[in-house]
Amino acid sequence: MPTEPVSGHDLRHHGDAEVRDDGGALVDLAVNVRADTPPDWLRDRIAASLAGLAAYPDGRAARAAVAARHGLPVERVLLTAGAAEAFVLLARALKVSRPVVVHPQFTEPEAALRDAGHTVDRVLLRESDGFRLDPAAVPEDADLVVVGNPTNPTSVLHPAGVLAGLARPGRTLVVDEAFMDAVPGEREALAGRTDVPGLVVLRSLTKTWGLAGLRIGYVVAAAETVALLERAQPLWPVSTPALAAAEACVSPAALVEAEEAARVVAANRAYLIAGLRDFASHGLRVVEPAEAPFVLVRVPDGAAVRERLRALGYATRRGDTFPGLGTEWLRLAVRDRGTTEGFLGALGRVLGG
């Protein structure tokens, strides 16, 4: 697994670009937000919070609720305007000399580090290894390591023990668990662990609950790290509606609903993968085992396939903006069986035609 300095990738390209403007009428397989969300009860909680908009946001109750959800003291939790804000705070607040980002993964961590003036090295995971991490590939002198789990876009779920083994004295280990609540039982989660030195875990509430437009996430880390990040935040960084959503989404009833949603996603993902395997004779390959609410596929002439799918009404996420991938890669969000059947039919027309 080589390390490399930064090179030319569009790190600011994300799945929502596929469905803007003329893509608004397409069936969306590009954005990894659950399609049937937010549920009515959550909409009602958010709507009720609007009566308090005249007051400045007070995040104490939401922060306490998130801390209780992970069995942590409130000093170890920081609420953020989506997980993406946390990457900016880390890049600006931490004094590091050799940050390393494990790719392919969500590109905002590297973009934020670069914007803050850091020189970033990459550890590139290989298809031949199933995009799984060999801890020995991470340079010993890296004082900041960023890795996703489960990883966007590969859908790989790394063992918690492997990631915890990356911890070192003087190193900050950032694990992006934005999609962990879509994993049944949250297997391999590190959020809530206090025995891993330098651990920072990021969580998002926008994916499972369909709140990308509201922007709500959080950081769990040592109290001194949280304090450092909090000082880098502007005043009142999380809005009152977002705070109401955070408190609601970590309630016991919501956690039960999220677990059931994760099991539905797993079943729908298995159905999608089974259908995709039927195109193996056309050179299509699926990265397996997949554990997130999306799958990564490699298909010959992937850029042309993506455009033909758009012409048939389906938006998919291009893969070439992720370091370590090229134009032959596409990321597909998991959807219900009816949507999947329609997509597989369109894919058959593209590959068969």
XYZ file of C-alpha atoms in Angstrom:
353
model
C 0.000 0.000 0.000
C 1.886 3.048 -1.209
C 1.848 6.493 0.281
C 1.728 9.450 -2.065
C 1.533 13.252 -1.843
C -1.541 15.063 -3.078
C -2.258 15.141 -6.781
C -5.007 16.327 -9.080
C -8.415 15.121 -7.899
C -11.576 17.152 -7.540
C -11.803 16.731 -3.763
C -14.819 19.036 -3.593
C -16.988 16.933 -5.892
C -19.753 15.083 -4.028
C -22.750 12.993 -4.947
C -25.218 15.865 -4.743
C -23.604 17.371 -7.857
C -25.052 14.455 -9.842
C -28.643 15.462 -9.073
C -28.492 19.246 -9.257
C -30.099 21.263 -12.029
C -30.882 18.909 -14.925
C -30.332 15.899 -12.642
C -33.225 16.797 -10.361
C -35.638 14.522 -12.212
C -33.335 11.483 -12.105
C -33.693 8.493 -9.786
C -31.000 9.281 -7.224
C -28.433 6.530 -6.642
C -25.661 9.090 -6.181
C -26.424 10.535 -2.728
C -26.059 8.314 0.325
C -29.009 9.704 2.293
C -31.829 7.292 3.089
C -34.573 7.962 0.572
C -37.652 7.690 2.846
C -36.516 10.170 5.482
C -36.951 12.141 7.633
C -39.881 10.270 9.186
C -42.999 12.189 10.173
C -42.269 12.104 13.904
C -38.872 13.718 13.300
C -40.341 16.361 11.007
C -42.806 17.194 13.778
C -40.014 17.545 16.376
C -38.074 19.851 14.097
C -41.153 21.887 13.223
C -42.000 22.325 16.914
C -38.543 23.788 17.527
C -39.299 26.710 15.189
C -41.323 28.371 17.935
C -38.025 29.008 19.743
C -36.123 30.668 16.921
C -36.142 34.070 18.612
C -33.727 32.741 21.257
C -30.091 31.870 20.661
C -29.476 28.110 20.348
C -28.849 26.263 23.615
C -27.091 22.990 22.894
C -26.832 21.643 26.428
C -29.742 19.210 26.284
C -28.749 17.821 22.880
C -25.122 17.493 23.934
C -26.138 15.632 27.075
C -28.403 13.335 25.054
C -25.609 12.454 22.624
C -23.208 11.851 25.501
C -25.709 9.566 27.230
C -26.266 7.661 23.978
C -22.568 6.689 24.013
C -22.189 6.434 27.796
C -19.806 9.386 27.925
C -19.498 12.573 29.976
C -20.632 15.684 28.120
C -17.068 17.015 28.082
C -16.214 14.325 25.530
C -18.880 15.418 23.007
C -18.976 18.333 20.574
C -21.985 19.029 18.361
C -21.172 20.267 14.869
C -22.947 21.552 11.765
C -22.623 18.152 10.108
C -19.591 15.907 10.274
C -17.989 18.006 7.523
C -17.581 20.933 9.938
C -15.630 18.673 12.270
C -13.019 18.038 9.570
C -12.520 21.781 9.197
C -12.184 22.236 12.955
C -9.632 19.430 13.192
C -7.606 20.857 10.318
C -7.549 24.332 11.846
C -7.150 23.492 15.523
C -4.687 20.598 15.604
C -0.981 21.291 15.394
C 0.285 18.411 13.288
C 3.338 17.976 11.068
C 2.541 14.836 9.055
C -1.148 14.204 8.436
C -2.021 11.049 6.521
C -5.393 10.252 4.947
C -6.313 6.677 4.061
C -7.887 6.525 0.586
C -10.154 5.876 -1.198
C -12.449 7.630 1.249
C -14.584 10.734 1.741
C -12.471 13.570 0.379
C -13.459 16.436 2.699
C -10.884 15.542 5.404
C -8.032 15.995 2.957
C -9.583 19.077 1.388
C -9.939 20.696 4.821
C -6.353 19.875 5.756
C -5.040 21.299 2.503
C -7.124 24.456 2.909
C -5.604 24.907 6.372
C -2.104 24.831 4.890
C -1.115 21.259 5.669
C 0.843 18.990 3.363
C -1.085 15.725 3.224
C 0.207 12.246 2.474
C -2.056 9.449 1.280
C -2.142 5.757 2.009
C -3.817 4.171 -1.004
C -5.701 0.935 -0.379
C -5.742 -1.510 -3.276
C -8.521 -3.317 -5.053
C -6.438 -6.489 -4.966
C -6.599 -6.367 -1.153
C -10.332 -5.683 -1.146
C -9.530 -2.080 -0.113
C -8.704 -3.375 3.367
C -6.198 -1.619 5.548
C -2.785 -2.987 6.428
C -1.787 -0.929 9.494
C 1.874 -1.324 8.544
C 1.215 0.903 5.511
C 0.625 3.916 7.753
C 3.916 5.766 8.360
C 5.081 5.529 11.956
C 5.753 9.256 12.107
C 2.221 10.205 11.027
C 0.829 12.363 13.837
C -2.678 12.545 12.322
C -4.355 9.586 10.609
C -7.821 9.824 9.049
C -9.805 6.733 8.036
C -13.475 6.031 7.359
C -15.406 3.112 8.855
C -17.428 1.899 7.071
C -15.541 3.622 4.309
C -17.112 5.843 1.685
C -17.024 4.875 -1.209
C -15.710 1.306 -0.847
C -18.346 0.128 1.691
C -15.572 -1.707 3.569
C -15.992 -2.152 7.325
C -12.586 -2.337 8.988
C -12.213 -4.327 12.231
C -12.254 -2.062 15.265
C -9.137 -3.782 16.577
C -7.198 -2.952 13.418
C -8.127 0.717 13.624
C -7.468 0.931 17.367
C -4.061 -0.565 16.643
C -3.184 2.572 14.680
C -3.098 4.605 17.904
C 0.323 5.839 18.968
C 1.632 8.274 21.574
C 1.480 11.751 20.056
C -0.867 10.688 17.222
C -4.458 11.772 16.655
C -6.501 8.965 15.125
C -9.626 10.253 13.388
C -12.240 7.635 12.492
C -15.133 8.844 10.368
C -18.162 6.777 11.440
C -20.709 8.800 9.466
C -22.331 5.578 8.193
C -21.854 3.378 11.254
C -25.500 3.650 12.304
C -26.379 1.944 9.004
C -24.450 -1.166 10.125
C -26.650 -3.612 12.057
C -25.486 -3.680 15.650
C -22.892 -1.007 14.827
C -20.290 -3.745 14.597
C -16.714 -2.465 14.799
C -17.765 0.928 16.196
C -15.231 2.907 18.204
C -17.526 5.730 19.336
C -17.778 5.505 23.090
C -14.338 3.909 23.539
C -12.137 5.747 26.022
C -9.236 3.295 26.041
C -7.730 4.297 22.683
C -5.281 7.190 23.078
C -5.717 10.082 20.683
C -8.986 8.716 19.283
C -11.427 11.144 17.641
C -14.657 9.679 16.248
C -16.971 11.632 13.961
C -20.649 10.811 13.597
C -23.332 12.165 11.282
C -27.084 12.248 11.821
C -27.804 13.311 8.255
C -27.510 9.951 6.468
C -29.891 7.600 8.275
C -32.360 10.365 9.146
C -32.364 12.331 5.874
C -31.158 15.603 7.372
C -28.449 16.667 4.935
C -30.142 20.034 4.545
C -30.186 20.628 8.298
C -26.484 19.902 8.991
C -26.028 18.029 12.258
C -23.237 15.761 13.458
C -20.901 15.388 16.391
C -17.418 14.539 17.608
C -16.521 12.231 20.466
C -12.974 12.568 21.780
C -10.926 13.268 24.881
C -12.156 16.297 26.797
C -9.040 18.324 26.018
C -9.442 17.664 22.291
C -13.109 18.637 22.419
C -12.199 21.861 24.208
C -9.597 22.659 21.548
C -12.112 22.105 18.739
C -14.815 24.045 20.534
C -12.544 27.090 20.731
C -12.186 26.944 16.946
C -15.963 26.982 16.409
C -17.934 30.167 15.879
C -20.548 31.076 18.454
C -23.827 29.136 18.227
C -22.590 26.834 15.448
C -25.603 24.473 15.523
C -29.083 25.842 14.909
C -32.058 25.282 17.205
C -33.821 22.950 14.709
C -30.628 20.919 14.307
C -30.276 20.641 18.092
C -33.858 19.402 18.335
C -33.084 16.808 15.660
C -29.937 15.662 17.453
C -31.766 15.135 20.717
C -34.565 13.266 18.966
C -32.301 11.020 16.875
C -30.378 9.629 19.843
C -33.463 8.785 21.894
C -33.995 5.088 22.740
C -36.951 4.850 20.358
C -34.964 6.412 17.528
C -32.075 4.006 18.088
C -34.481 1.084 17.754
C -35.816 2.553 14.514
C -32.300 3.134 13.195
C -31.366 -0.481 13.931
C -34.399 -1.723 12.014
C -33.546 0.621 9.139
C -30.003 -0.771 9.108
C -31.365 -4.308 8.749
C -33.616 -3.216 5.884
C -30.618 -1.584 4.196
C -28.617 -4.796 4.594
C -31.366 -6.830 2.930
C -31.778 -4.315 0.103
C -28.008 -4.195 -0.386
C -27.853 -7.975 -0.702
C -30.595 -7.814 -3.349
C -28.692 -5.132 -5.284
C -25.414 -7.052 -5.149
C -27.071 -10.263 -6.303
C -28.431 -8.410 -9.325
C -25.090 -6.762 -10.065
C -23.324 -10.132 -10.047
C -25.401 -11.110 -13.063
C -23.332 -8.634 -15.085
C -19.988 -10.265 -14.291
C -19.789 -11.518 -17.870
C -19.778 -7.855 -18.942
C -16.740 -7.188 -16.754
C -18.635 -5.615 -13.838
C -17.138 -6.283 -10.398
C -18.568 -5.402 -6.973
C -16.344 -4.648 -3.985
C -17.359 -7.214 -1.368
C -18.200 -7.666 1.394
C -20.126 -4.399 1.408
C -21.371 -3.123 4.766
C -22.602 0.437 4.126
C -25.744 1.823 2.463
C -23.906 1.945 -0.877
C -21.746 -0.314 -3.018
C -18.716 0.348 -5.197
C -18.514 -1.251 -8.627
C -15.917 -1.340 -11.368
C -17.197 -1.554 -14.923
C -15.353 -1.145 -18.227
C -15.830 2.315 -19.754
C -17.466 3.456 -16.529
C -17.740 7.115 -17.537
C -19.757 6.219 -20.629
C -21.886 3.779 -18.631
C -22.670 6.553 -16.136
C -23.766 8.916 -18.910
C -25.940 6.268 -20.547
C -27.585 5.523 -17.219
C -28.337 9.239 -16.843
C -30.008 9.179 -20.236
C -32.199 6.347 -18.940
C -33.102 8.308 -15.794
C -30.578 7.109 -13.155
C -27.924 9.198 -11.400
C -24.862 7.356 -10.074
C -21.771 8.682 -8.316
C -18.607 8.917 -10.406
C -15.577 7.344 -8.765
C -12.664 9.162 -10.352
C -12.750 12.059 -7.852
C -11.690 9.648 -5.094
C -7.896 9.237 -4.862
C -7.045 5.652 -5.709
C -9.957 5.176 -8.117
C -10.450 5.938 -11.804
C -13.208 6.527 -14.313
C -14.196 2.850 -14.372
C -15.565 3.091 -10.820
C -19.137 3.975 -9.819
C -20.763 4.205 -6.394
C -24.399 3.120 -6.093
C -26.658 3.999 -3.171
C -28.792 1.168 -1.813
C -32.492 1.717 -2.476
C -35.695 -0.301 -2.143
C -36.197 -3.389 -4.309
C -38.509 -1.698 -6.778
C -35.969 1.040 -7.467
C -33.189 -1.534 -7.683
C -35.106 -3.628 -10.202
C -35.633 -0.574 -12.387
C -31.959 0.327 -12.165
C -30.794 -3.201 -12.961
C -33.053 -3.182 -15.986
C -31.495 0.081 -17.163
C -27.997 -1.266 -16.497
C -28.825 -4.327 -18.572
C -29.861 -2.098 -21.456
C -26.624 -0.122 -21.189
C -24.296 -3.114 -20.954
C -26.253 -5.390 -23.246
C -26.757 -2.725 -25.890
